[in-house]
GROMACS .gro file of C-alpha atoms in nm:
model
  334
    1UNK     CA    1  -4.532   9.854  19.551
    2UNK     CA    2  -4.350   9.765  19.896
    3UNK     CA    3  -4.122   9.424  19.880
    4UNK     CA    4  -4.293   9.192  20.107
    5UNK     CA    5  -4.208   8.896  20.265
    6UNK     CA    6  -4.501   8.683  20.476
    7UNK     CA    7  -4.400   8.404  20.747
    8UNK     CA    8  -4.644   8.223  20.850
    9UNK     CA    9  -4.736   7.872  21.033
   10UNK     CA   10  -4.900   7.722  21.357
   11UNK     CA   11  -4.790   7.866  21.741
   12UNK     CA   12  -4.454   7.796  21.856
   13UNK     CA   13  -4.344   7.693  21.457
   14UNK     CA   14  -4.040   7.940  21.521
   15UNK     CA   15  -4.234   8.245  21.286
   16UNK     CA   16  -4.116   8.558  21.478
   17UNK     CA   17  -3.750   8.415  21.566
   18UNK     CA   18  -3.737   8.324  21.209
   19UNK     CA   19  -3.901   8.651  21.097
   20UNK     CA   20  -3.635   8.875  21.301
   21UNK     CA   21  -3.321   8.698  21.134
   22UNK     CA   22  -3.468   8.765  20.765
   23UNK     CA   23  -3.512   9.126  20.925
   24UNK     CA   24  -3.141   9.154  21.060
   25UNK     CA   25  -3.029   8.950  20.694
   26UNK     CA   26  -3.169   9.233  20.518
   27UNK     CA   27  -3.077   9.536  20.734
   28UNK     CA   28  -2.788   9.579  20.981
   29UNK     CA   29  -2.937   9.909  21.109
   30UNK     CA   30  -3.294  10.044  20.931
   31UNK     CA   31  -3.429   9.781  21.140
   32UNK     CA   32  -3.830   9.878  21.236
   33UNK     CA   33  -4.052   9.644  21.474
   34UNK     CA   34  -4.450   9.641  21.457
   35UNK     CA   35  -4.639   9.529  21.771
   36UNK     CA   36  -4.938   9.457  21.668
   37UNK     CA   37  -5.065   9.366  21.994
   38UNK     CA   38  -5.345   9.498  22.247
   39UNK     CA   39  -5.255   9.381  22.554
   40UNK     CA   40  -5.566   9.261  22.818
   41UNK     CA   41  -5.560   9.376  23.090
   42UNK     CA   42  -5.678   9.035  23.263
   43UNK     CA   43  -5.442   8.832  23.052
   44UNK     CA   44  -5.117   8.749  23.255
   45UNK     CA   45  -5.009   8.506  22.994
   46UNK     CA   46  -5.025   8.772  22.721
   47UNK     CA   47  -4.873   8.992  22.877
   48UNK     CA   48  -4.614   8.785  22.991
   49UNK     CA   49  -4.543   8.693  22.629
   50UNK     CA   50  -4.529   9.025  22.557
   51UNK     CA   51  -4.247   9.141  22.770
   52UNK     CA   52  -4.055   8.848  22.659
   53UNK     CA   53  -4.065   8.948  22.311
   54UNK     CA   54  -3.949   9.305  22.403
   55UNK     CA   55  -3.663   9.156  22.606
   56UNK     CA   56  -3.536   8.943  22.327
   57UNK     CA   57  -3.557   9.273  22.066
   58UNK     CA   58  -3.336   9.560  22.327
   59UNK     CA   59  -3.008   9.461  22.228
   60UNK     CA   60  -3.055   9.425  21.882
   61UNK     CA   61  -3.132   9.741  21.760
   62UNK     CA   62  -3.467   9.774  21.703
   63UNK     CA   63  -3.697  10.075  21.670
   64UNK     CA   64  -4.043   9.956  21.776
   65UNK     CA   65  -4.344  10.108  21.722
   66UNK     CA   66  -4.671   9.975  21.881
   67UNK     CA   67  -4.986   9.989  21.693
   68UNK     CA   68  -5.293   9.786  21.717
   69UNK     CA   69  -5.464   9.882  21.401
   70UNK     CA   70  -5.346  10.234  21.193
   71UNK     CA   71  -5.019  10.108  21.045
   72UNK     CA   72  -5.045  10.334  20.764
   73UNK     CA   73  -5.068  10.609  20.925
   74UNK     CA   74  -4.664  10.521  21.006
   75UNK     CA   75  -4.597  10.458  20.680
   76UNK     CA   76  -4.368  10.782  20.644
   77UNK     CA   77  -4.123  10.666  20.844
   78UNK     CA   78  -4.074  10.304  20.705
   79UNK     CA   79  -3.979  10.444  20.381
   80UNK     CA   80  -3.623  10.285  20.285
   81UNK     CA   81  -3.616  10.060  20.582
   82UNK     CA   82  -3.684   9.670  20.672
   83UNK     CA   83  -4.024   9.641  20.865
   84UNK     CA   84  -4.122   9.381  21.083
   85UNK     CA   85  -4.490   9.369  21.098
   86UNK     CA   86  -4.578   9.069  21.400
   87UNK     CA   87  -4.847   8.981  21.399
   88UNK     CA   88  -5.105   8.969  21.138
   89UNK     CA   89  -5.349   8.770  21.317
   90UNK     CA   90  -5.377   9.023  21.595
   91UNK     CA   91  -5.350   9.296  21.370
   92UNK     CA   92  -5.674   9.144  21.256
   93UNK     CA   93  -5.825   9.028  21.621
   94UNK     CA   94  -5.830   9.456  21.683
   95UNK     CA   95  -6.044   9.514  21.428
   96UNK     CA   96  -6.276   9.246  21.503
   97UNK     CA   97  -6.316   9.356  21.853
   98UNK     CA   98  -6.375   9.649  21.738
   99UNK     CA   99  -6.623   9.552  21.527
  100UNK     CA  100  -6.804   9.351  21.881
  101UNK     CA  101  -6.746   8.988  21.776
  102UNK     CA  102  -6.533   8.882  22.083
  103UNK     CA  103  -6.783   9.045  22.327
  104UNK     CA  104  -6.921   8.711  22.414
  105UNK     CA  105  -7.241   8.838  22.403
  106UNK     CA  106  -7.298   8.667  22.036
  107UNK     CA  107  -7.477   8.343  21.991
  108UNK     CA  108  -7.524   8.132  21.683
  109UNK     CA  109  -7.865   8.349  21.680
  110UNK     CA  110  -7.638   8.615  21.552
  111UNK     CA  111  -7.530   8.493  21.233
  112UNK     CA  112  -7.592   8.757  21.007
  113UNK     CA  113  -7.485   9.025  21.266
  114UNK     CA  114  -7.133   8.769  21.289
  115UNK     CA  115  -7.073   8.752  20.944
  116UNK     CA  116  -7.137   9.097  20.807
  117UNK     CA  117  -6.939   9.261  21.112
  118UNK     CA  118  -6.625   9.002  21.052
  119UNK     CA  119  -6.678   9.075  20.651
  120UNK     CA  120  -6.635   9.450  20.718
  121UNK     CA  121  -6.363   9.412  20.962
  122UNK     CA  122  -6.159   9.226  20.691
  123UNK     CA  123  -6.187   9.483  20.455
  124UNK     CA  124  -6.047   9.772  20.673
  125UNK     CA  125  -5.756   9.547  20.762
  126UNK     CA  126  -5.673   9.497  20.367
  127UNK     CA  127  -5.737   9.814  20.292
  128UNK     CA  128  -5.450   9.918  20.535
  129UNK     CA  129  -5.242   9.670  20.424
  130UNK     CA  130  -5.267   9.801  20.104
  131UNK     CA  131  -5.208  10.161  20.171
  132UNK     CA  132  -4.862  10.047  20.389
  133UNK     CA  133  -4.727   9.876  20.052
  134UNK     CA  134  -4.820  10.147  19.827
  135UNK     CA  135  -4.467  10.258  19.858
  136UNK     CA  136  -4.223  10.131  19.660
  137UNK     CA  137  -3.917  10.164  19.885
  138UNK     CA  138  -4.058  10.001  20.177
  139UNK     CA  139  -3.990   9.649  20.263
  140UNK     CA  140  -4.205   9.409  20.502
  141UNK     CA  141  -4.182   9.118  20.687
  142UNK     CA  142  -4.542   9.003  20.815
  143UNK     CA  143  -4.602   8.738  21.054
  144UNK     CA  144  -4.948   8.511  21.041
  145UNK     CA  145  -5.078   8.233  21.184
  146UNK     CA  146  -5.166   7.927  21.022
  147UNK     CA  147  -5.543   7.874  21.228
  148UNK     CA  148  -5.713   7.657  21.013
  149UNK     CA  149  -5.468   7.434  21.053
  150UNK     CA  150  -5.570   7.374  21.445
  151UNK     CA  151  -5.873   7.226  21.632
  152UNK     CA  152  -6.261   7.331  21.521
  153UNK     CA  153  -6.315   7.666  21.660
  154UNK     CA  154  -6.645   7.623  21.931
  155UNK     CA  155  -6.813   7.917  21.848
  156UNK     CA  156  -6.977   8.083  21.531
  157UNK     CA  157  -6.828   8.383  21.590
  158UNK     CA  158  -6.440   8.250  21.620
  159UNK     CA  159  -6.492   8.014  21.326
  160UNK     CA  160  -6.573   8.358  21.076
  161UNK     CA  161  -6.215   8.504  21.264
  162UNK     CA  162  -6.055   8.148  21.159
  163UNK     CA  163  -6.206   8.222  20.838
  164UNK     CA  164  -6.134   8.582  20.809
  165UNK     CA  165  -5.758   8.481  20.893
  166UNK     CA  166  -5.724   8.272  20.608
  167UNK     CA  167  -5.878   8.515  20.394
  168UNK     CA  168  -5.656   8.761  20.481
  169UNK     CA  169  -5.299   8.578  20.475
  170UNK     CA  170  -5.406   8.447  20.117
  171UNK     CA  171  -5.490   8.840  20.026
  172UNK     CA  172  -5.102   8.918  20.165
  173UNK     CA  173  -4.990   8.607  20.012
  174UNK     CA  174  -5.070   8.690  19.643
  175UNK     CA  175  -4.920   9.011  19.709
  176UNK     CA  176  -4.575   8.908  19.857
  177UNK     CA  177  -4.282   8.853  19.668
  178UNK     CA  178  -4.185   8.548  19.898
  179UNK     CA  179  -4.362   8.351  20.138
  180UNK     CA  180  -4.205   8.092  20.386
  181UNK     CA  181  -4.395   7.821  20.574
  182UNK     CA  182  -4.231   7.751  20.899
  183UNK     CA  183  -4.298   7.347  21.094
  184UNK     CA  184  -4.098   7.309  21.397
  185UNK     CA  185  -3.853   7.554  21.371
  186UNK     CA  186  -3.757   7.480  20.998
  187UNK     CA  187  -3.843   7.722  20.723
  188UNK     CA  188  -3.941   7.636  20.376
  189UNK     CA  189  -4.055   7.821  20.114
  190UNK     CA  190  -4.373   7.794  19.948
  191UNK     CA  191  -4.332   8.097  19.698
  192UNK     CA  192  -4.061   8.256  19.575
  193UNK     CA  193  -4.042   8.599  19.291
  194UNK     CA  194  -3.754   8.736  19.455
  195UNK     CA  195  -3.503   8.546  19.227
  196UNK     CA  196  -3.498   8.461  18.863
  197UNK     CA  197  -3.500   8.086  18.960
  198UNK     CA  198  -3.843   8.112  19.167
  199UNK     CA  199  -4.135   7.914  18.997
  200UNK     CA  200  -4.392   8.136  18.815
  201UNK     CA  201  -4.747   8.149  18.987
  202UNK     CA  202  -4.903   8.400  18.703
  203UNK     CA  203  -5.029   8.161  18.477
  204UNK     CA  204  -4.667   8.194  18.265
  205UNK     CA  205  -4.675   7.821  18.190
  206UNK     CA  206  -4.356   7.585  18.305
  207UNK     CA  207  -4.095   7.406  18.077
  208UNK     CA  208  -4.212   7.080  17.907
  209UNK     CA  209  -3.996   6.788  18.024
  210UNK     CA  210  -3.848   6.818  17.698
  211UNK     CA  211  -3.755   7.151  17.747
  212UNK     CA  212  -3.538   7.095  18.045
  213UNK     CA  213  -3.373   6.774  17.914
  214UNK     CA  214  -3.261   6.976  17.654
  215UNK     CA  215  -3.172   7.248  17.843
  216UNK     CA  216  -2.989   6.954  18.081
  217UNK     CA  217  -2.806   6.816  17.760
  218UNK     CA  218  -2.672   7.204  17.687
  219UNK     CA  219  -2.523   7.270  18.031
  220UNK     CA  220  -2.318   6.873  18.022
  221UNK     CA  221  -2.190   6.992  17.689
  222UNK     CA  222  -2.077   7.282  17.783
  223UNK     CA  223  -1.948   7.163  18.081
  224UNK     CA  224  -1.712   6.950  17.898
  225UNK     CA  225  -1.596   7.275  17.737
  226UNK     CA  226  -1.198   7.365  17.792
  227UNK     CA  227  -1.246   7.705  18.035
  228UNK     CA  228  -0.974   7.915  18.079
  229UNK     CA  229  -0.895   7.936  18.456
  230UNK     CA  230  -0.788   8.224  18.668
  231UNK     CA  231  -0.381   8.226  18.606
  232UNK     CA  232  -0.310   8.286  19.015
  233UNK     CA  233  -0.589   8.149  19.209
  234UNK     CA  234  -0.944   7.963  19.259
  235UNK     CA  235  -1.243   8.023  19.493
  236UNK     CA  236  -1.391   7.810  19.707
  237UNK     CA  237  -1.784   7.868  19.796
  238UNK     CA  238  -2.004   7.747  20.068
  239UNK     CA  239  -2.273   7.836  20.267
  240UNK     CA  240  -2.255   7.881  20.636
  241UNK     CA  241  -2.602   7.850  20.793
  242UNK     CA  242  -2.502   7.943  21.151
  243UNK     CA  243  -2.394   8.288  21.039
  244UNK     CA  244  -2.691   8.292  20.767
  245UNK     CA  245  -2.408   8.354  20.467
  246UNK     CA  246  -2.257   8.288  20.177
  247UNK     CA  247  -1.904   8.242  20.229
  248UNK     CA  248  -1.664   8.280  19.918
  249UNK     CA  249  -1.314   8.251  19.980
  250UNK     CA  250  -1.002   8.349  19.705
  251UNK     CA  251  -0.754   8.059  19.740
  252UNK     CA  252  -0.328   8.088  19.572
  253UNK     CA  253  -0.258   7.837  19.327
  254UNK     CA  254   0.101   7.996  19.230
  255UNK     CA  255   0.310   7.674  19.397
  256UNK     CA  256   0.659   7.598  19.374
  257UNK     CA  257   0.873   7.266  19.278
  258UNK     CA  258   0.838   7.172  19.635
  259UNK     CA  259   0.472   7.193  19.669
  260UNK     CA  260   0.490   7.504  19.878
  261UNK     CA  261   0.198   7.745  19.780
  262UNK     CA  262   0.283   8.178  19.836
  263UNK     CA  263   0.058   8.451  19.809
  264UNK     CA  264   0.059   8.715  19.542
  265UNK     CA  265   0.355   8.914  19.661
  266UNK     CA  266   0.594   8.596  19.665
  267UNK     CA  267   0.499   8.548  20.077
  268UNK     CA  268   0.507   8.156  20.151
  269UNK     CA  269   0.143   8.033  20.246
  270UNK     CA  270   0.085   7.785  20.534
  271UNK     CA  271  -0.194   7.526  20.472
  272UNK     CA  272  -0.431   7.439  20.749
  273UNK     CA  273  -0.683   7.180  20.575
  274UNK     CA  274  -0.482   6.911  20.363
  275UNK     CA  275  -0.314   7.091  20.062
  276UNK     CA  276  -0.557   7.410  20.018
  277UNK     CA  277  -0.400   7.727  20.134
  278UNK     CA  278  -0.506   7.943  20.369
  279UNK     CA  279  -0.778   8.202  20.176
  280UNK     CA  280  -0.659   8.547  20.050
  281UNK     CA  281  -0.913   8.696  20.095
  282UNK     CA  282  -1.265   8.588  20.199
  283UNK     CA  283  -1.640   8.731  20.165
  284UNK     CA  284  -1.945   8.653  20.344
  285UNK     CA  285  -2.256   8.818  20.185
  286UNK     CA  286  -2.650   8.729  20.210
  287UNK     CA  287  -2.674   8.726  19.859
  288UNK     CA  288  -2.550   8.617  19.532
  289UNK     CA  289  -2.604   8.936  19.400
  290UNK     CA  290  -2.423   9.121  19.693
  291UNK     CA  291  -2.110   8.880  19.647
  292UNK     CA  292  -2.057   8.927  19.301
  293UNK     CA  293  -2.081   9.326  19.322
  294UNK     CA  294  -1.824   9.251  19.624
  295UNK     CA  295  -1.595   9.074  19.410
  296UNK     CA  296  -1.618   9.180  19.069
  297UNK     CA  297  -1.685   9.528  19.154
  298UNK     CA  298  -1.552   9.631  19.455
  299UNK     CA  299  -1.253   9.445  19.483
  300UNK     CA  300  -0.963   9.616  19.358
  301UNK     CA  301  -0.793   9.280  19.237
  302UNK     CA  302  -1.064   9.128  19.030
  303UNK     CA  303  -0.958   9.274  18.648
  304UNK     CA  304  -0.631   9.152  18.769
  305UNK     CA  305  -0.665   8.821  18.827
  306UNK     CA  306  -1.028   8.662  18.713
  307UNK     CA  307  -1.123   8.585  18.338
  308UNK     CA  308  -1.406   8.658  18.216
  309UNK     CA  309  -1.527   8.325  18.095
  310UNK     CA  310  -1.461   8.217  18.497
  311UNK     CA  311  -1.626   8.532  18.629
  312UNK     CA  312  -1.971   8.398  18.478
  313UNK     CA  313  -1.948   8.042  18.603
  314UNK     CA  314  -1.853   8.260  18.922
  315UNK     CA  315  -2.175   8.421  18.943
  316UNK     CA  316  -2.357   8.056  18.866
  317UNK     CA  317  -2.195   7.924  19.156
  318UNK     CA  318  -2.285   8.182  19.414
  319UNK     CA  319  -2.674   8.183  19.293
  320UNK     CA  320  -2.691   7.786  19.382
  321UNK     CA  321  -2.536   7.858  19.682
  322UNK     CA  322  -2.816   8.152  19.799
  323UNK     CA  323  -3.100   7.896  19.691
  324UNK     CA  324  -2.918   7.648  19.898
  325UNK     CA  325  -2.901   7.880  20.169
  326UNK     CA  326  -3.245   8.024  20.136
  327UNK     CA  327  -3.411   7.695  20.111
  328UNK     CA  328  -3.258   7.512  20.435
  329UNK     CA  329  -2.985   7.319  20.245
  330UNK     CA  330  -2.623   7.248  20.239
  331UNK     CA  331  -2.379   7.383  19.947
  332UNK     CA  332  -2.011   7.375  19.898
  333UNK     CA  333  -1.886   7.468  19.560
  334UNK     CA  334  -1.484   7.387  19.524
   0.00000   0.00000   0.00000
């Protein structure tokens, strides 16, 4: 199955803006954009809306692809990329009026014709959602809208979409490896199976209090534990939220009699920020996982200069960082 991500929350909560910097996090260049919307041809706001949203995506490298309702028939050419999928309530409003419920012709005389119509709608849009994850080497980003969170629809016929919508983003939900709630701009994340950490929502059942003090008591003992350090250097982590990273940086700690720090090849090192040198060498990667293959993998210096024992509580350090920076917060590791 496809790795998907849903966004959701209420208008102007920041979804797509937030959606389209996961997208650009998790692809500098497969980058694939959904338009889900039908454009009226009486609506000047829509439209207007629209155009702004296709202005904001032409210099950032976007393929876009705009298709009311058939999205699996695309599904081809998502294969290996990052798809932005925005939005699933209009995804869902095509099929409806398809279906005749936004005719305004309906009445609350029309209840059974409402609710079977709205039912059946439903099921064609989760039955394309489900052949667009099928693949495994897809990944999605869908965008919904939080509607039952607003005012008491007026009519029979929009309450069953209200419904319908909820329906649907709890069918996505269940299905998506991470879900993010966005309120005013800020995202936070209401499920999470993308990293070992996340909180289990299969019925696996959660550590007893006792169970984490104890695991609490392990980690200060070993804590206390003599470590041997890296003979010619340290790291310093941190996240940087305006760049959406985590930043790692390799620092000297070779120093003379003076105080003076150098750099591997004997070169003296000026200091910028009180008495840490200026870095080696720095990374910035999205994920923990990225900046340990970066560092204990790719660069050439790491079986050089890192112990192993140090490597690990390494790799520690950077995962707290990507929940930090994953979950809105501040980190800095030193």
């Amino acid at each position: 199955m496809a790795t998907i991500y849903l966004v959701t929350g209420g208008a102007r909560s920041g979804k797509s803006s937030y959606a389209e910097l996961l997208c650009e996090q998790l692809s500098t260049d497969q980058k694939v954009y959904v338009a889900t919307a039908a454009p009226a041809m009486d609506d000047d706001d829509f439209a207007h809306r629209i155009a702004k949203h296709q202005e904001d995506r032409q210099s950032k490298q976007w393929t876009t692809i705009e298709e009311p309702r058939l999205l699996s028939r695309h599904v081809e050419s998502f294969k290996g990329k990052v798809v932005l999928v925005d939005c699933m309530t209009l995804w869902l409003t095509n099929f409806m009026m398809d279906h005749g419920l936004f005719t305004g012709n309906l009445s609350e005389d029309d209840a059974g014709l409402i609710e079977g119509a709205s039912q059946e709608a439903l099921l064609e849009v989760q039955q394309e959602f489900d052949k667009l994850s099928e693949p495994w080497n897809c990944t999605y980003i869908f965008v919904t809208n939080e509607l039952g969170s607003g005012t008491h629809a007026s009519t029979l016929a929009t309450r069953k979409f209200v419904d319908c919508q909820g329906w649907l983003n709890q069918y996505v939900a269940k299905r998506a490896q991470k879900v993010i709630h966005m309120i005013c701009g800020c995202p936070t994340i209401i499920k999470d199976e993308t990293t070992a950490a996340a909180s289990m929502s299969n019925g696996v059942a959660a550590a007893s209090p006792q169970q984490a003090h104890a695991a609490q008591m392990l980690d200060e003992y070993l804590s206390k534990r003599g470590m041997k350090m890296d003979p010619k250097g340290y790291f310093l982590i941190k996240v940087d939220r305006e760049k959406f990273v985590i930043r790692v940086s390799f620092h000297s700690c070779i120093i003379n009699e003076k105080g003076e720090f150098f750099d591997l090849d004997g070169n003296r090192l000026t200091c910028h920020s009180g008495n840490t040198p200026d870095p080696l060498r720095v990374w910035e990667c999205r994920t923990a996982k990225e900046a340990t293959y970066q560092i204990l993998e790719k660069w050439e210096k790491a079986k050089e200069l890192l112990c192993v024992g140090h490597a690990g509580y390494l790799g520690r350090e950077v995962q707290k960082a990507e929940v930090a920076l994953y979950q809105g917060c501040n980190y800095q590791q030193d």
